[in-house]
Amino acid sequence: MKRFEDHIPPLPGHPVRTDKIAGARPSALSRISGPFILAALLGLAALAGAVFLPRYLLAWDLGTAKPPADYATAVNNIRTTLLQGVGGLVLLIGAYLTWHQLQLSRHGQATESFASAVAHLGDPSVDVRLGGIYALERISRSSTTDRQVIGEILSAFIGNRARDPQRDIQHACHATTAPGSAVNLSLRAPDIHAALTVLGRRDPVRNQVLRLDRMVLPKTNLASARLHDVDLHFSDLAEASLVGTDLTRADLTGVRLAGAILVDAVLYQADLRDAVLTRAIAEYVDLRGTDLTKAELRNADLRGARLDYSDLRGATLTGAVLTDASLKHVVFDETTVWPDGFDFSHLSPVRRRSLPPIRPRTYKEFAVHAATAENDPPAE
């Protein structure tokens, strides 16, 4: 029976009894892996067969025939053949065990390297953090199983250093006044820039959404980055370089892209509601099927842009350049503000009854609630 003391949980600050835990040591048999036990059993069975089986094999092969004159030599020949087979089997088992041990060793080294790289991300030295970021990139290239986790770790790393939780839809209309915001990101925060670069050139993970919302990243360089389905809502990417960047189906709601360079960028089916693209250079940008409802496109350079099937209701394009832009089946209404002198009579808008349902114009799902004493868990 258990004693009464065994039912009492350890009190905070008191040592926990470990005598029973230390006494319950695993047996020697439990420390031997399954492959070694299997190899030993197979070796014993093969050895026993080589010793006792030759006589039965010779008798079965002769049947009713007369035994040979040199009976012992015939038995030894069979035994030699069986022992050679056992030797080959032992070599195969040894090769398998060596391969298995090598895989375990490589897995242990990969785990150790992963833990070391993650630990480097919290180092006070920027050089050490850069080493950890590029170490994680190398691990993600060699291990597909860790690719998604590494993407989440780097996203959290960027968010801890560049996220402004107070940003909302109103901040898209105002320039960032944070210290150093006029300096390129690669100079003022090389570790954040390196993490973004690694995320942008990695192989995309299916159904993974990188959470980079509310980031303050003006003057960043994301040229040729592959950021499918990335969540950048309410972020500040003013004057960023997005040349050739792939932002297919990205959530760019309320994002600030004033003065950004979007030449040859792909924003296919992206969400750009309330986005600010004032003075953006977006020549030959792919905006097909995008939601540009109430987007600010004043003085934007949209020469050669593809805007087919995009939703421009409530969008402002005053001063925008639409030379050679494709506007097939674009959605617009009386709230759309076109550039002065632009003749939109030749456009054939999609009929209202065939439009997909408009997304709700509410940002309650984006709201960040401040922690209060009422909803905080009680302290222990």
mmCIF file of C-alpha atoms in Angstrom:
data_model
loop_
_atom_site.group_PDB
_atom_site.id
_atom_site.type_symbol
_atom_site.label_atom_id
_atom_site.label_comp_id
_atom_site.label_asym_id
_atom_site.label_seq_id
_atom_site.Cartn_x
_atom_site.Cartn_y
_atom_site.Cartn_z
ATOM 1 C CA MET A 1 0.000 0.000 0.000
ATOM 2 C CA LYS A 2 1.089 3.579 -0.666
ATOM 3 C CA ARG A 3 2.041 5.706 2.258
ATOM 4 C CA PHE A 4 0.223 8.925 3.011
ATOM 5 C CA GLU A 5 3.275 10.984 2.120
ATOM 6 C CA ASP A 6 3.254 9.573 -1.398
ATOM 7 C CA HIS A 7 -0.122 11.225 -2.081
ATOM 8 C CA ILE A 8 1.066 14.713 -1.135
ATOM 9 C CA PRO A 9 2.207 16.762 -4.170
ATOM 10 C CA PRO A 10 5.556 18.547 -3.838
ATOM 11 C CA LEU A 11 5.295 22.072 -2.545
ATOM 12 C CA PRO A 12 6.740 24.990 -4.523
ATOM 13 C CA GLY A 13 10.364 25.541 -3.601
ATOM 14 C CA HIS A 14 10.771 22.069 -2.068
ATOM 15 C CA PRO A 15 12.925 19.436 -3.753
ATOM 16 C CA VAL A 16 11.170 16.575 -5.456
ATOM 17 C CA ARG A 17 12.063 13.068 -4.340
ATOM 18 C CA THR A 18 14.075 11.286 -6.942
ATOM 19 C CA ASP A 19 15.196 8.196 -5.073
ATOM 20 C CA LYS A 20 12.440 6.040 -6.549
ATOM 21 C CA ILE A 21 12.998 7.490 -9.976
ATOM 22 C CA ALA A 22 16.728 6.866 -9.774
ATOM 23 C CA GLY A 23 16.126 3.345 -8.492
ATOM 24 C CA ALA A 24 13.932 2.410 -11.424
ATOM 25 C CA ARG A 25 16.786 1.961 -13.847
ATOM 26 C CA PRO A 26 16.139 0.285 -17.173
ATOM 27 C CA SER A 27 17.361 -3.267 -17.484
ATOM 28 C CA ALA A 28 20.246 -4.232 -19.716
ATOM 29 C CA LEU A 29 17.861 -5.993 -22.122
ATOM 30 C CA SER A 30 15.773 -2.848 -22.601
ATOM 31 C CA ARG A 31 18.875 -0.855 -23.578
ATOM 32 C CA ILE A 32 19.596 -3.223 -26.496
ATOM 33 C CA SER A 33 17.863 -2.152 -29.661
ATOM 34 C CA GLY A 34 15.519 -4.425 -31.577
ATOM 35 C CA PRO A 35 17.772 -4.874 -34.633
ATOM 36 C CA PHE A 36 20.628 -6.253 -32.508
ATOM 37 C CA ILE A 37 18.325 -8.795 -30.806
ATOM 38 C CA LEU A 38 16.955 -9.861 -34.170
ATOM 39 C CA ALA A 39 20.473 -10.217 -35.588
ATOM 40 C CA ALA A 40 21.567 -12.362 -32.628
ATOM 41 C CA LEU A 41 18.548 -14.667 -32.949
ATOM 42 C CA LEU A 42 19.049 -15.061 -36.680
ATOM 43 C CA GLY A 43 22.754 -15.818 -36.174
ATOM 44 C CA LEU A 44 22.029 -18.511 -33.575
ATOM 45 C CA ALA A 45 19.363 -20.071 -35.765
ATOM 46 C CA ALA A 46 21.676 -20.098 -38.792
ATOM 47 C CA LEU A 47 24.545 -21.615 -36.767
ATOM 48 C CA ALA A 48 22.316 -24.337 -35.357
ATOM 49 C CA GLY A 49 21.045 -25.136 -38.813
ATOM 50 C CA ALA A 50 24.583 -25.384 -40.187
ATOM 51 C CA VAL A 51 25.522 -27.883 -37.461
ATOM 52 C CA PHE A 52 22.474 -30.177 -37.390
ATOM 53 C CA LEU A 53 20.810 -29.721 -40.770
ATOM 54 C CA PRO A 54 23.422 -31.247 -43.179
ATOM 55 C CA ARG A 55 22.667 -34.881 -42.178
ATOM 56 C CA TYR A 56 18.922 -34.433 -42.774
ATOM 57 C CA LEU A 57 19.530 -32.695 -46.067
ATOM 58 C CA LEU A 58 21.797 -35.483 -47.278
ATOM 59 C CA ALA A 59 19.314 -38.178 -46.229
ATOM 60 C CA TRP A 60 16.445 -36.305 -47.916
ATOM 61 C CA ASP A 61 18.497 -35.882 -51.105
ATOM 62 C CA LEU A 62 19.503 -39.584 -51.277
ATOM 63 C CA GLY A 63 16.057 -40.926 -50.502
ATOM 64 C CA THR A 64 16.204 -44.715 -50.842
ATOM 65 C CA ALA A 65 19.579 -44.637 -52.602
ATOM 66 C CA LYS A 66 22.672 -46.159 -51.088
ATOM 67 C CA PRO A 67 24.718 -43.725 -48.939
ATOM 68 C CA PRO A 68 28.037 -42.651 -50.476
ATOM 69 C CA ALA A 69 31.262 -44.293 -49.416
ATOM 70 C CA ASP A 70 32.661 -41.065 -47.996
ATOM 71 C CA TYR A 71 29.583 -40.069 -45.977
ATOM 72 C CA ALA A 72 31.458 -37.669 -43.662
ATOM 73 C CA THR A 73 32.925 -35.727 -46.596
ATOM 74 C CA ALA A 74 29.466 -35.260 -48.124
ATOM 75 C CA VAL A 75 28.093 -33.967 -44.825
ATOM 76 C CA ASN A 76 31.035 -31.573 -44.438
ATOM 77 C CA ASN A 77 30.505 -30.210 -47.966
ATOM 78 C CA ILE A 78 26.887 -29.401 -47.141
ATOM 79 C CA ARG A 79 27.946 -27.848 -43.838
ATOM 80 C CA THR A 80 30.551 -25.688 -45.613
ATOM 81 C CA THR A 81 27.960 -24.436 -48.083
ATOM 82 C CA LEU A 82 25.534 -23.561 -45.270
ATOM 83 C CA LEU A 83 28.256 -21.770 -43.312
ATOM 84 C CA GLN A 84 29.111 -19.678 -46.368
ATOM 85 C CA GLY A 85 25.443 -18.703 -46.608
ATOM 86 C CA VAL A 86 25.448 -17.817 -42.909
ATOM 87 C CA GLY A 87 28.529 -15.646 -43.479
ATOM 88 C CA GLY A 88 26.781 -13.778 -46.288
ATOM 89 C CA LEU A 89 23.718 -13.294 -44.085
ATOM 90 C CA VAL A 90 25.905 -11.935 -41.304
ATOM 91 C CA LEU A 91 27.481 -9.473 -43.723
ATOM 92 C CA LEU A 92 24.051 -8.269 -44.858
ATOM 93 C CA ILE A 93 22.860 -7.860 -41.279
ATOM 94 C CA GLY A 94 26.035 -5.997 -40.379
ATOM 95 C CA ALA A 95 25.599 -3.666 -43.341
ATOM 96 C CA TYR A 96 21.996 -2.980 -42.323
ATOM 97 C CA LEU A 97 22.961 -2.280 -38.715
ATOM 98 C CA THR A 98 25.743 0.047 -39.864
ATOM 99 C CA TRP A 99 23.309 1.933 -42.101
ATOM 100 C CA HIS A 100 20.753 2.108 -39.271
ATOM 101 C CA GLN A 101 23.344 3.451 -36.838
ATOM 102 C CA LEU A 102 24.471 6.010 -39.420
ATOM 103 C CA GLN A 103 20.913 7.245 -39.852
ATOM 104 C CA LEU A 104 20.513 7.603 -36.082
ATOM 105 C CA SER A 105 23.775 9.509 -35.885
ATOM 106 C CA ARG A 106 22.773 11.854 -38.716
ATOM 107 C CA HIS A 107 19.379 12.436 -37.097
ATOM 108 C CA GLY A 108 21.046 13.285 -33.811
ATOM 109 C CA GLN A 109 23.439 15.686 -35.502
ATOM 110 C CA ALA A 110 20.561 17.367 -37.365
ATOM 111 C CA THR A 111 18.604 17.778 -34.129
ATOM 112 C CA GLU A 112 21.643 19.252 -32.400
ATOM 113 C CA SER A 113 22.299 21.633 -35.307
ATOM 114 C CA PHE A 114 18.646 22.717 -35.334
ATOM 115 C CA ALA A 115 18.630 23.460 -31.604
ATOM 116 C CA SER A 116 21.925 25.349 -31.875
ATOM 117 C CA ALA A 117 20.661 27.458 -34.809
ATOM 118 C CA VAL A 118 17.453 28.374 -32.971
ATOM 119 C CA ALA A 119 19.460 29.314 -29.869
ATOM 120 C CA HIS A 120 21.588 31.664 -31.983
ATOM 121 C CA LEU A 121 18.499 33.686 -32.946
ATOM 122 C CA GLY A 122 18.324 35.084 -29.417
ATOM 123 C CA ASP A 123 21.971 36.049 -29.192
ATOM 124 C CA PRO A 124 22.706 39.770 -28.577
ATOM 125 C CA SER A 125 25.285 39.792 -31.396
ATOM 126 C CA VAL A 126 23.849 40.436 -34.849
ATOM 127 C CA ASP A 127 26.582 38.319 -36.432
ATOM 128 C CA VAL A 128 25.578 35.294 -34.355
ATOM 129 C CA ARG A 129 21.916 35.834 -35.263
ATOM 130 C CA LEU A 130 22.835 35.966 -38.945
ATOM 131 C CA GLY A 131 24.686 32.675 -38.558
ATOM 132 C CA GLY A 132 21.619 31.081 -36.960
ATOM 133 C CA ILE A 133 19.344 32.317 -39.767
ATOM 134 C CA TYR A 134 21.523 30.911 -42.532
ATOM 135 C CA ALA A 135 22.016 27.678 -40.577
ATOM 136 C CA LEU A 136 18.236 27.250 -40.487
ATOM 137 C CA GLU A 137 18.122 27.856 -44.225
ATOM 138 C CA ARG A 138 20.655 25.092 -44.793
ATOM 139 C CA ILE A 139 18.672 22.713 -42.579
ATOM 140 C CA SER A 140 15.433 23.486 -44.449
ATOM 141 C CA ARG A 141 17.091 22.631 -47.768
ATOM 142 C CA SER A 142 18.283 19.236 -46.547
ATOM 143 C CA SER A 143 15.249 18.348 -44.408
ATOM 144 C CA THR A 144 11.814 18.774 -45.935
ATOM 145 C CA THR A 145 10.134 17.776 -42.664
ATOM 146 C CA ASP A 146 11.608 20.826 -40.891
ATOM 147 C CA ARG A 147 10.817 23.321 -43.660
ATOM 148 C CA GLN A 148 7.416 24.359 -42.320
ATOM 149 C CA VAL A 149 8.642 24.729 -38.731
ATOM 150 C CA ILE A 150 11.619 26.803 -39.870
ATOM 151 C CA GLY A 151 9.251 29.088 -41.798
ATOM 152 C CA GLU A 152 7.195 29.643 -38.656
ATOM 153 C CA ILE A 153 10.309 30.266 -36.552
ATOM 154 C CA LEU A 154 11.682 32.883 -38.959
ATOM 155 C CA SER A 155 8.246 34.544 -39.218
ATOM 156 C CA ALA A 156 8.089 34.792 -35.428
ATOM 157 C CA PHE A 157 11.663 36.126 -35.360
ATOM 158 C CA ILE A 158 10.744 38.918 -37.789
ATOM 159 C CA GLY A 159 7.509 39.638 -35.961
ATOM 160 C CA ASN A 160 9.219 40.030 -32.591
ATOM 161 C CA ARG A 161 11.457 42.745 -34.031
ATOM 162 C CA ALA A 162 9.366 44.509 -36.670
ATOM 163 C CA ARG A 163 5.698 44.118 -35.669
ATOM 164 C CA ASP A 164 3.623 47.016 -34.370
ATOM 165 C CA PRO A 165 0.555 45.462 -32.681
ATOM 166 C CA GLN A 166 -1.225 48.840 -32.649
ATOM 167 C CA ARG A 167 -1.293 49.201 -36.453
ATOM 168 C CA ASP A 168 -4.754 49.210 -37.990
ATOM 169 C CA ILE A 169 -6.468 50.314 -41.183
ATOM 170 C CA GLN A 170 -5.860 54.003 -40.450
ATOM 171 C CA HIS A 171 -2.067 53.648 -40.428
ATOM 172 C CA ALA A 172 -1.914 52.848 -44.159
ATOM 173 C CA CYS A 173 -2.486 56.535 -44.993
ATOM 174 C CA HIS A 174 0.373 57.806 -42.819
ATOM 175 C CA ALA A 175 4.102 57.390 -43.333
ATOM 176 C CA THR A 176 6.170 55.651 -40.693
ATOM 177 C CA THR A 177 8.003 58.082 -38.416
ATOM 178 C CA ALA A 178 10.010 55.472 -36.501
ATOM 179 C CA PRO A 179 13.724 56.231 -36.026
ATOM 180 C CA GLY A 180 15.812 54.900 -38.898
ATOM 181 C CA SER A 181 12.836 54.255 -41.165
ATOM 182 C CA ALA A 182 14.478 56.324 -43.913
ATOM 183 C CA VAL A 183 17.428 53.887 -44.045
ATOM 184 C CA ASN A 184 17.298 50.699 -46.074
ATOM 185 C CA LEU A 185 16.317 47.645 -44.051
ATOM 186 C CA SER A 186 19.508 45.796 -45.033
ATOM 187 C CA LEU A 187 21.514 48.527 -43.234
ATOM 188 C CA ARG A 188 19.366 49.250 -40.191
ATOM 189 C CA ALA A 189 18.358 45.627 -39.441
ATOM 190 C CA PRO A 190 20.486 43.113 -41.377
ATOM 191 C CA ASP A 191 19.165 40.142 -39.383
ATOM 192 C CA ILE A 192 15.530 40.934 -40.251
ATOM 193 C CA HIS A 193 16.518 41.484 -43.871
ATOM 194 C CA ALA A 194 18.331 38.125 -43.922
ATOM 195 C CA ALA A 195 15.314 36.315 -42.447
ATOM 196 C CA LEU A 196 13.028 37.864 -45.082
ATOM 197 C CA THR A 197 15.480 36.881 -47.810
ATOM 198 C CA VAL A 198 15.559 33.281 -46.593
ATOM 199 C CA LEU A 199 11.758 33.117 -46.473
ATOM 200 C CA GLY A 200 11.535 34.615 -49.947
ATOM 201 C CA ARG A 201 13.834 32.139 -51.681
ATOM 202 C CA ARG A 202 12.831 28.916 -49.954
ATOM 203 C CA ASP A 203 10.630 26.327 -51.624
ATOM 204 C CA PRO A 204 6.989 27.122 -50.741
ATOM 205 C CA VAL A 205 5.276 24.762 -48.311
ATOM 206 C CA ARG A 206 1.791 23.760 -49.381
ATOM 207 C CA ASN A 207 -1.046 25.280 -47.316
ATOM 208 C CA GLN A 208 1.356 27.234 -45.098
ATOM 209 C CA VAL A 209 0.538 30.897 -44.471
ATOM 210 C CA LEU A 210 3.429 33.029 -43.262
ATOM 211 C CA ARG A 211 2.139 35.415 -40.570
ATOM 212 C CA LEU A 212 3.882 38.725 -41.237
ATOM 213 C CA ASP A 213 1.008 41.063 -40.435
ATOM 214 C CA ARG A 214 1.475 44.581 -39.003
ATOM 215 C CA MET A 215 5.146 44.664 -39.966
ATOM 216 C CA VAL A 216 6.953 47.996 -40.194
ATOM 217 C CA LEU A 217 9.369 47.279 -43.032
ATOM 218 C CA PRO A 218 9.804 50.409 -45.165
ATOM 219 C CA LYS A 219 12.587 50.413 -47.753
ATOM 220 C CA THR A 220 12.966 46.654 -47.642
ATOM 221 C CA ASN A 221 14.220 44.601 -50.587
ATOM 222 C CA LEU A 222 12.053 41.605 -51.503
ATOM 223 C CA ALA A 223 12.914 41.440 -55.194
ATOM 224 C CA SER A 224 12.131 38.056 -56.811
ATOM 225 C CA ALA A 225 10.867 36.662 -53.490
ATOM 226 C CA ARG A 226 8.326 33.812 -53.543
ATOM 227 C CA LEU A 227 5.724 34.627 -50.908
ATOM 228 C CA HIS A 228 2.589 32.748 -51.916
ATOM 229 C CA ASP A 229 -0.377 33.248 -49.546
ATOM 230 C CA VAL A 230 1.647 35.434 -47.190
ATOM 231 C CA ASP A 231 -0.320 37.472 -44.637
ATOM 232 C CA LEU A 232 0.933 41.081 -44.655
ATOM 233 C CA HIS A 233 -2.227 42.924 -43.681
ATOM 234 C CA PHE A 234 -1.757 46.417 -42.178
ATOM 235 C CA SER A 235 2.008 46.247 -42.854
ATOM 236 C CA ASP A 236 4.149 49.181 -43.949
ATOM 237 C CA LEU A 237 6.164 48.400 -47.099
ATOM 238 C CA ALA A 238 6.583 51.977 -48.279
ATOM 239 C CA GLU A 239 9.278 52.407 -50.935
ATOM 240 C CA ALA A 240 10.002 48.687 -50.845
ATOM 241 C CA SER A 241 11.568 46.926 -53.808
ATOM 242 C CA LEU A 242 9.190 44.190 -54.989
ATOM 243 C CA VAL A 243 10.510 43.731 -58.513
ATOM 244 C CA GLY A 244 9.375 40.335 -59.771
ATOM 245 C CA THR A 245 8.044 39.350 -56.352
ATOM 246 C CA ASP A 246 5.416 36.590 -56.346
ATOM 247 C CA LEU A 247 2.596 37.563 -53.965
ATOM 248 C CA THR A 248 -0.067 35.259 -55.368
ATOM 249 C CA ARG A 249 -3.182 35.215 -53.154
ATOM 250 C CA ALA A 250 -1.401 37.332 -50.545
ATOM 251 C CA ASP A 251 -3.392 39.157 -47.875
ATOM 252 C CA LEU A 252 -2.385 42.790 -48.412
ATOM 253 C CA THR A 253 -5.402 44.350 -46.761
ATOM 254 C CA GLY A 254 -4.654 47.895 -45.637
ATOM 255 C CA VAL A 255 -0.993 47.554 -46.573
ATOM 256 C CA ARG A 256 1.053 50.682 -47.255
ATOM 257 C CA LEU A 257 2.921 50.435 -50.569
ATOM 258 C CA ALA A 258 3.404 54.129 -51.229
ATOM 259 C CA GLY A 259 6.330 54.654 -53.587
ATOM 260 C CA ALA A 260 6.998 50.903 -53.803
ATOM 261 C CA ILE A 261 8.498 49.368 -56.937
ATOM 262 C CA LEU A 262 6.243 46.575 -58.203
ATOM 263 C CA VAL A 263 7.605 46.132 -61.720
ATOM 264 C CA ASP A 264 6.747 42.624 -63.059
ATOM 265 C CA ALA A 265 5.380 41.619 -59.642
ATOM 266 C CA VAL A 266 2.664 38.951 -59.445
ATOM 267 C CA LEU A 267 -0.292 39.794 -57.213
ATOM 268 C CA TYR A 268 -2.752 37.365 -58.772
ATOM 269 C CA GLN A 269 -5.970 37.126 -56.698
ATOM 270 C CA ALA A 270 -4.394 39.132 -53.880
ATOM 271 C CA ASP A 271 -6.493 41.030 -51.330
ATOM 272 C CA LEU A 272 -5.668 44.752 -51.615
ATOM 273 C CA ARG A 273 -8.704 46.270 -49.936
ATOM 274 C CA ASP A 274 -7.927 49.755 -48.595
ATOM 275 C CA ALA A 275 -4.306 49.383 -49.710
ATOM 276 C CA VAL A 276 -2.290 52.542 -50.408
ATOM 277 C CA LEU A 277 -0.250 52.404 -53.631
ATOM 278 C CA THR A 278 0.281 56.139 -54.085
ATOM 279 C CA ARG A 279 3.145 56.865 -56.500
ATOM 280 C CA ALA A 280 3.855 53.160 -56.830
ATOM 281 C CA ILE A 281 5.830 52.083 -59.893
ATOM 282 C CA ALA A 282 3.884 49.028 -61.038
ATOM 283 C CA GLU A 283 4.675 48.581 -64.708
ATOM 284 C CA TYR A 284 3.509 45.230 -66.104
ATOM 285 C CA VAL A 285 2.300 44.138 -62.691
ATOM 286 C CA ASP A 286 -0.115 41.177 -62.593
ATOM 287 C CA LEU A 287 -3.245 42.333 -60.737
ATOM 288 C CA ARG A 288 -5.697 39.890 -62.285
ATOM 289 C CA GLY A 289 -8.590 38.960 -60.038
ATOM 290 C CA THR A 290 -7.397 41.210 -57.212
ATOM 291 C CA ASP A 291 -9.717 42.971 -54.774
ATOM 292 C CA LEU A 292 -8.775 46.665 -55.004
ATOM 293 C CA THR A 293 -11.911 47.911 -53.293
ATOM 294 C CA LYS A 294 -11.287 51.449 -51.951
ATOM 295 C CA ALA A 295 -7.597 51.158 -52.795
ATOM 296 C CA GLU A 296 -5.559 54.350 -53.149
ATOM 297 C CA LEU A 297 -3.780 54.403 -56.538
ATOM 298 C CA ARG A 298 -3.090 58.110 -56.959
ATOM 299 C CA ASN A 299 -0.241 58.891 -59.384
ATOM 300 C CA ALA A 300 0.609 55.191 -59.677
ATOM 301 C CA ASP A 301 2.443 54.058 -62.808
ATOM 302 C CA LEU A 302 0.357 51.143 -64.130
ATOM 303 C CA ARG A 303 1.640 51.014 -67.697
ATOM 304 C CA GLY A 304 1.108 47.562 -69.169
ATOM 305 C CA ALA A 305 -0.510 46.332 -65.951
ATOM 306 C CA ARG A 306 -2.976 43.429 -66.132
ATOM 307 C CA LEU A 307 -6.114 44.342 -64.210
ATOM 308 C CA ASP A 308 -8.481 41.802 -65.764
ATOM 309 C CA TYR A 309 -11.381 40.797 -63.476
ATOM 310 C CA SER A 310 -10.100 43.054 -60.682
ATOM 311 C CA ASP A 311 -12.544 44.857 -58.397
ATOM 312 C CA LEU A 312 -12.048 48.651 -58.579
ATOM 313 C CA ARG A 313 -15.207 49.770 -56.815
ATOM 314 C CA GLY A 314 -14.383 52.744 -54.632
ATOM 315 C CA ALA A 315 -10.781 52.831 -55.877
ATOM 316 C CA THR A 316 -9.070 56.163 -56.548
ATOM 317 C CA LEU A 317 -6.890 56.339 -59.671
ATOM 318 C CA THR A 318 -6.416 60.097 -59.928
ATOM 319 C CA GLY A 319 -3.253 60.819 -61.897
ATOM 320 C CA ALA A 320 -2.557 57.127 -62.505
ATOM 321 C CA VAL A 321 -0.930 56.080 -65.788
ATOM 322 C CA LEU A 322 -2.935 53.310 -67.506
ATOM 323 C CA THR A 323 -1.161 53.226 -70.867
ATOM 324 C CA ASP A 324 -1.465 49.745 -72.455
ATOM 325 C CA ALA A 325 -3.083 48.423 -69.270
ATOM 326 C CA SER A 326 -5.451 45.463 -69.699
ATOM 327 C CA LEU A 327 -8.866 46.100 -68.128
ATOM 328 C CA LYS A 328 -10.938 43.203 -69.445
ATOM 329 C CA HIS A 329 -14.090 42.522 -67.422
ATOM 330 C CA VAL A 330 -12.939 44.893 -64.695
ATOM 331 C CA VAL A 331 -15.475 45.595 -61.944
ATOM 332 C CA PHE A 332 -16.263 49.275 -61.287
ATOM 333 C CA ASP A 333 -19.166 51.567 -60.476
ATOM 334 C CA GLU A 334 -19.877 55.235 -59.912
ATOM 335 C CA THR A 335 -17.605 55.320 -56.865
ATOM 336 C CA THR A 336 -14.543 54.471 -58.986
ATOM 337 C CA VAL A 337 -12.428 57.594 -59.603
ATOM 338 C CA TRP A 338 -10.643 57.348 -62.964
ATOM 339 C CA PRO A 339 -7.694 59.497 -64.116
ATOM 340 C CA ASP A 340 -8.559 62.815 -65.756
ATOM 341 C CA GLY A 341 -9.295 62.329 -69.430
ATOM 342 C CA PHE A 342 -9.501 58.534 -69.203
ATOM 343 C CA ASP A 343 -12.306 57.140 -71.402
ATOM 344 C CA PHE A 344 -13.808 54.159 -69.622
ATOM 345 C CA SER A 345 -16.841 53.934 -71.907
ATOM 346 C CA HIS A 346 -15.198 51.131 -73.881
ATOM 347 C CA LEU A 347 -14.874 48.962 -70.801
ATOM 348 C CA SER A 348 -17.344 46.153 -70.355
ATOM 349 C CA PRO A 349 -17.857 45.711 -66.623
ATOM 350 C CA VAL A 350 -19.102 42.448 -65.202
ATOM 351 C CA ARG A 351 -22.815 42.449 -64.511
ATOM 352 C CA ARG A 352 -23.789 42.985 -60.910
ATOM 353 C CA ARG A 353 -25.814 39.792 -60.695
ATOM 354 C CA SER A 354 -22.825 37.674 -61.766
ATOM 355 C CA LEU A 355 -20.418 39.190 -59.251
ATOM 356 C CA PRO A 356 -19.063 37.047 -56.450
ATOM 357 C CA PRO A 357 -20.184 38.111 -52.979
ATOM 358 C CA ILE A 358 -18.238 41.126 -51.729
ATOM 359 C CA ARG A 359 -16.115 40.423 -48.702
ATOM 360 C CA PRO A 360 -17.474 41.984 -45.529
ATOM 361 C CA ARG A 361 -16.033 45.447 -44.944
ATOM 362 C CA THR A 362 -15.227 44.793 -41.348
ATOM 363 C CA TYR A 363 -11.899 44.334 -39.643
ATOM 364 C CA LYS A 364 -13.095 42.886 -36.393
ATOM 365 C CA GLU A 365 -11.170 39.693 -37.091
ATOM 366 C CA PHE A 366 -7.984 41.780 -37.271
ATOM 367 C CA ALA A 367 -8.549 43.598 -33.991
ATOM 368 C CA VAL A 368 -5.906 43.254 -31.305
ATOM 369 C CA HIS A 369 -7.355 43.385 -27.805
ATOM 370 C CA ALA A 370 -5.147 44.747 -25.058
ATOM 371 C CA ALA A 371 -4.643 42.510 -22.056
ATOM 372 C CA THR A 372 -6.556 43.581 -18.973
ATOM 373 C CA ALA A 373 -6.748 42.362 -15.430
ATOM 374 C CA GLU A 374 -10.222 40.983 -16.122
ATOM 375 C CA ASN A 375 -9.207 38.563 -18.863
ATOM 376 C CA ASP A 376 -5.720 37.779 -17.573
ATOM 377 C CA PRO A 377 -5.406 34.375 -15.890
ATOM 378 C CA PRO A 378 -4.983 34.532 -12.110
ATOM 379 C CA ALA A 379 -1.411 34.386 -10.897
ATOM 380 C CA GLU A 380 -0.418 31.270 -9.064
#
